[in-house]
Short mmCIF file of C-alpha atoms and ligand atoms in Angstrom, two decimals:
data_model
loop_
_atom_site.label_atom_id
_atom_site.label_comp_id
_atom_site.label_asym_id
_atom_site.label_seq_id
_atom_site.Cartn_x
_atom_site.Cartn_y
_atom_site.Cartn_z
CA MET A 1 6.41 -2.13 -6.10
CA ARG A 2 9.08 -4.68 -5.31
CA GLN A 3 8.84 -4.08 -1.56
CA MET A 4 5.18 -5.10 -1.60
CA GLU A 5 5.97 -8.35 -3.41
CA GLU A 6 8.79 -9.12 -0.99
CA LYS A 7 6.59 -8.40 2.00
CA ILE A 8 3.83 -10.68 0.66
CA LEU A 9 6.32 -13.46 0.03
CA ARG A 10 7.85 -13.11 3.50
CA GLU A 11 4.73 -12.55 5.58
CA GLY A 12 1.62 -13.46 3.55
CA THR A 13 -0.33 -16.70 3.94
CA VAL A 14 -2.53 -18.21 1.25
CA LEU A 15 -5.81 -19.44 2.73
CA PRO A 16 -8.34 -21.79 1.09
CA GLY A 17 -10.80 -20.07 -1.26
CA GLY A 18 -8.26 -17.76 -2.87
CA ILE A 19 -7.76 -15.49 0.14
CA LEU A 20 -4.39 -13.98 0.91
CA LYS A 21 -3.83 -13.12 4.56
CA VAL A 22 -1.61 -10.15 5.22
CA GLY A 23 -2.58 -9.47 8.81
CA SER A 24 0.99 -8.93 9.96
CA PHE A 25 1.54 -5.73 7.97
CA LEU A 26 -1.69 -4.52 6.36
CA ASN A 27 -4.97 -5.96 7.63
CA GLN A 28 -4.63 -6.20 11.37
CA GLN A 29 -1.20 -5.12 12.50
CA ILE A 30 0.10 -2.32 10.33
CA ASP A 31 3.76 -1.83 9.48
CA THR A 32 3.72 1.96 9.73
CA ALA A 33 7.06 2.61 7.99
CA PHE A 34 5.88 0.45 5.11
CA LEU A 35 2.47 2.16 5.15
CA ARG A 36 4.24 5.48 4.60
CA GLU A 37 6.03 3.97 1.56
CA ILE A 38 2.69 2.74 0.20
CA GLY A 39 1.24 6.23 0.58
CA ARG A 40 4.23 7.76 -1.21
CA GLU A 41 4.01 5.31 -4.09
CA ILE A 42 0.29 5.95 -4.65
CA ALA A 43 0.91 9.71 -4.49
CA ARG A 44 3.74 9.35 -7.02
CA LEU A 45 1.60 7.33 -9.45
CA TYR A 46 -1.22 9.89 -9.44
CA ALA A 47 0.86 13.06 -8.97
CA ALA A 48 -0.21 14.56 -12.30
CA GLU A 49 -3.94 14.00 -11.87
CA ARG A 50 -4.98 16.92 -9.65
CA VAL A 51 -6.69 14.54 -7.21
CA ASN A 52 -8.50 16.47 -4.49
CA LYS A 53 -10.16 13.60 -2.61
CA ILE A 54 -9.43 9.97 -1.83
CA LEU A 55 -12.34 7.56 -1.36
CA THR A 56 -12.21 4.10 0.22
CA ILE A 57 -14.48 1.67 2.13
CA GLU A 58 -14.30 0.96 5.84
CA ALA A 59 -12.50 -0.75 7.43
CA SER A 60 -9.46 -2.25 5.77
CA GLY A 61 -9.00 0.45 3.13
CA ILE A 62 -8.78 3.29 5.61
CA ALA A 63 -5.13 3.04 6.64
CA ILE A 64 -3.77 2.94 3.10
CA ALA A 65 -6.17 5.63 1.92
CA ALA A 66 -5.15 7.89 4.80
CA ALA A 67 -1.46 7.32 4.07
CA ALA A 68 -1.96 8.23 0.41
CA ALA A 69 -4.12 11.23 1.30
CA MET A 70 -1.50 12.58 3.71
CA GLU A 71 1.16 12.34 1.01
CA MET A 72 -1.10 14.06 -1.52
CA GLY A 73 -2.30 16.69 0.94
CA VAL A 74 -5.98 15.94 0.33
CA PRO A 75 -8.89 14.71 2.48
CA MET A 76 -9.69 11.02 2.76
CA LEU A 77 -13.32 9.95 2.77
CA PHE A 78 -14.51 6.45 3.60
CA ALA A 79 -17.80 4.86 2.63
CA LYS A 80 -19.61 3.26 5.54
CA LYS A 81 -20.90 -0.28 5.28
CA HIS A 82 -24.37 -1.31 6.28
CA ARG A 83 -25.78 -4.76 5.89
CA THR A 84 -29.29 -3.55 5.08
CA SER A 85 -30.38 -1.01 2.53
CA ASN A 86 -32.04 1.02 5.29
CA VAL A 87 -30.12 4.23 4.93
CA ASP A 88 -31.03 7.68 6.01
CA GLY A 89 -31.66 10.59 3.70
CA ASN A 90 -28.66 12.69 2.96
CA VAL A 91 -26.40 10.03 1.45
CA PHE A 92 -25.32 8.46 -1.80
CA SER A 93 -25.59 4.67 -1.54
CA ALA A 94 -24.67 1.63 -3.62
CA THR A 95 -24.68 -2.14 -3.19
CA ALA A 96 -21.53 -4.25 -3.19
CA HIS A 97 -20.88 -7.94 -2.75
CA SER A 98 -18.29 -8.94 -0.17
CA PHE A 99 -15.80 -11.44 -1.55
CA THR A 100 -14.48 -12.35 1.89
CA HIS A 101 -17.90 -12.65 3.62
CA GLY A 102 -20.03 -13.82 0.68
CA THR A 103 -22.83 -11.32 1.42
CA ASP A 104 -24.24 -8.15 -0.14
CA TYR A 105 -24.00 -4.90 1.74
CA THR A 106 -24.87 -1.27 1.20
CA ILE A 107 -22.14 1.34 1.16
CA MET A 108 -22.87 4.99 1.71
CA VAL A 109 -21.27 8.40 1.98
CA SER A 110 -22.79 11.67 3.04
CA ARG A 111 -23.71 14.00 0.19
CA ASP A 112 -21.93 16.72 2.16
CA TYR A 113 -18.52 15.15 1.55
CA LEU A 114 -18.62 13.94 -2.07
CA LEU A 115 -19.15 16.86 -4.44
CA PRO A 116 -19.53 17.37 -8.21
CA ALA A 117 -16.26 19.34 -8.34
CA ASP A 118 -14.25 16.48 -6.76
CA ARG A 119 -11.51 14.65 -8.65
CA VAL A 120 -11.58 11.34 -6.85
CA LEU A 121 -8.95 8.63 -6.47
CA LEU A 122 -10.23 5.29 -5.15
CA VAL A 123 -7.91 3.39 -2.81
CA ASP A 124 -8.32 -0.07 -1.28
CA ASP A 125 -6.22 -2.85 0.19
CA PHE A 126 -7.27 -5.66 -2.19
CA LEU A 127 -8.78 -5.87 -5.65
CA ALA A 128 -10.34 -9.24 -6.42
CA ASN A 129 -13.61 -9.37 -8.40
CA GLY A 130 -13.89 -5.61 -8.33
CA ALA A 131 -17.21 -5.34 -6.46
CA ALA A 132 -15.84 -2.98 -3.83
CA LEU A 133 -14.40 -0.60 -6.43
CA ARG A 134 -17.55 -0.83 -8.55
CA GLY A 135 -19.59 0.19 -5.50
CA LEU A 136 -17.30 3.17 -4.93
CA ILE A 137 -17.53 4.12 -8.61
CA ALA A 138 -21.33 4.14 -8.29
CA LEU A 139 -21.00 6.62 -5.41
CA VAL A 140 -18.68 8.87 -7.45
CA ASP A 141 -21.11 8.74 -10.38
CA ALA A 142 -24.09 9.50 -8.14
CA ALA A 143 -22.30 12.58 -6.84
CA GLY A 144 -21.44 13.75 -10.36
CA ALA A 145 -17.75 13.80 -9.33
CA THR A 146 -14.84 12.90 -11.63
CA LEU A 147 -13.20 9.51 -11.25
CA VAL A 148 -9.45 9.81 -11.74
CA GLY A 149 -8.65 6.14 -11.17
CA ALA A 150 -7.97 3.54 -8.52
CA ALA A 151 -4.93 2.36 -6.57
CA VAL A 152 -4.86 -0.89 -4.63
CA ALA A 153 -2.13 -2.44 -2.56
CA ILE A 154 -2.70 -5.97 -3.85
CA GLU A 155 -4.52 -7.06 -7.00
CA LYS A 156 -5.46 -10.71 -7.41
CA ARG A 157 -5.46 -10.62 -11.16
CA PHE A 158 -6.78 -14.15 -11.56
CA GLN A 159 -10.17 -12.86 -10.34
CA ASN A 160 -10.29 -10.38 -13.27
CA GLY A 161 -11.88 -7.43 -11.45
CA GLY A 162 -9.03 -5.06 -12.32
CA ASP A 163 -8.94 -5.99 -15.98
CA ARG A 164 -12.71 -5.56 -16.30
CA LEU A 165 -12.37 -2.01 -14.96
CA ARG A 166 -9.39 -1.29 -17.25
CA THR A 167 -11.48 -2.47 -20.21
CA GLN A 168 -13.99 0.22 -19.27
CA GLY A 169 -11.21 2.80 -19.58
CA ILE A 170 -10.60 3.21 -15.85
CA ARG A 171 -7.00 3.60 -14.73
CA VAL A 172 -6.22 0.92 -12.13
CA GLU A 173 -2.81 0.71 -10.47
CA SER A 174 -1.78 -2.10 -8.15
CA LEU A 175 1.37 -2.09 -6.04
CA ALA A 176 1.59 -5.88 -6.27
CA CYS A 177 -0.26 -7.92 -8.84
CA ILE A 178 -0.74 -11.63 -8.20
CA ARG A 179 -1.17 -13.73 -11.32
CA SER A 180 -1.85 -16.98 -9.46
CA MET A 181 -1.55 -18.49 -6.02
CA GLU A 182 -2.49 -22.11 -6.58
CA ASN A 183 -1.35 -24.55 -3.89
CA GLY A 184 0.05 -21.63 -1.94
CA ASN A 185 2.46 -20.85 -4.77
CA LEU A 186 2.52 -17.09 -5.36
CA VAL A 187 3.29 -15.87 -8.88
CA PHE A 188 3.42 -12.11 -9.54
CA ASP A 189 2.77 -10.12 -12.69
CA THR A 190 5.54 -7.65 -12.17
CA VAL A 191 4.85 -4.34 -13.87
CA SER A 192 7.82 -2.03 -14.13
CA ARG A 193 7.15 1.65 -14.54
CA ALA A 194 9.44 4.59 -15.17
CA GLY A 195 10.55 6.02 -11.83
CA ASP A 196 9.74 2.86 -9.87
CA PRO A 197 11.41 2.67 -6.47
CA ALA A 198 14.01 -0.10 -6.21
P1 LIG B 1 -13.57 -7.39 -4.56
O1 LIG B 1 -14.71 -6.52 -4.18
O2 LIG B 1 -12.62 -6.73 -5.53
O3 LIG B 1 -14.00 -8.76 -5.00
O4 LIG B 1 -12.73 -7.65 -3.22
C1 LIG B 1 -12.07 -6.58 -2.60
C2 LIG B 1 -12.42 -6.48 -1.15
O5 LIG B 1 -12.50 -7.77 -0.53
C3 LIG B 1 -11.33 -5.72 -0.44
O6 LIG B 1 -11.90 -4.55 0.09
C4 LIG B 1 -10.81 -6.64 0.64
O7 LIG B 1 -11.18 -6.13 1.90
C5 LIG B 1 -11.49 -7.97 0.43
N1 LIG B 1 -10.58 -9.01 -0.13
C6 LIG B 1 -10.67 -9.59 -1.35
N2 LIG B 1 -9.75 -10.55 -1.50
C7 LIG B 1 -9.04 -10.55 -0.35
C8 LIG B 1 -7.93 -11.35 0.09
O8 LIG B 1 -7.40 -12.23 -0.59
N3 LIG B 1 -7.44 -11.08 1.34
C9 LIG B 1 -8.00 -10.11 2.14
N4 LIG B 1 -7.42 -9.93 3.34
N5 LIG B 1 -9.05 -9.35 1.74
C10 LIG B 1 -9.57 -9.58 0.52
#
C-alpha cells in the first residue's frame, strides 16, 4: 500500500533497537481518514475468504482491527494481556513475548467469543518476530476455529516473523513491508498486487 509507505517515510522515526515509531498516525494519535483506508485495504485483500471474526491483541492492534472489521461487517475481538499466567476459568490463553517491552505475557480471550465455527482473520499494527501473531494463532487453535490468515499494517521483514509464518502455510499480508532500516535508512520491499490502490 503506497500510502502506508509514504506515511512512514514522512512521519515515522527509527529508534534504537530496531523500533519504528509511528505515534503520529497509528500508535498514539490516529489519522482517522487513513485508518479508514487501512480498513478498506485489509477488507479488500481478504474479501473472498468468508471471514466472520477479526482477532487482535490490546492495545495497539484494536484501532486497525476495528477499522477492518467495520469494513467487513464482522465483529472484532481483542485478546487481553496479563503479565502473569493467573487467569480465570472460562478463557483460552497463550504466552507471547513482547518485542517492545522484552517480557513474556499471557494473552487471553473468553471462550464465549471465539468459537469452533469462526473463520478468523488476525490483525495487528506491527509484525516483527511474530510472537504476537503466534500467540493469537494458539488461541484460534485452542478454540478449534479456522485461521484464514493475518494482516498487519507494518511488517519489519528483517526480523523474519512473517516469513516463518508463511513457511508454515499461513497467509500473511502486510500493507508496508520494511526490508531494512539501518542507520535510520528505510528500505521497503514493495509488493504490488492486482487491484492495488494507487
Ligand atoms: P512481534 O510479536 O511480531 O515480535 O512484535 C509485534 C508486536 O510488537 C506488535 O503488536 C507491536 O505492538 C510491537 N512492535 C514490534 N515492533 C514494533 C515497532 O517497531 N514499533 C512499534 N511501535 N511497535 C512494535
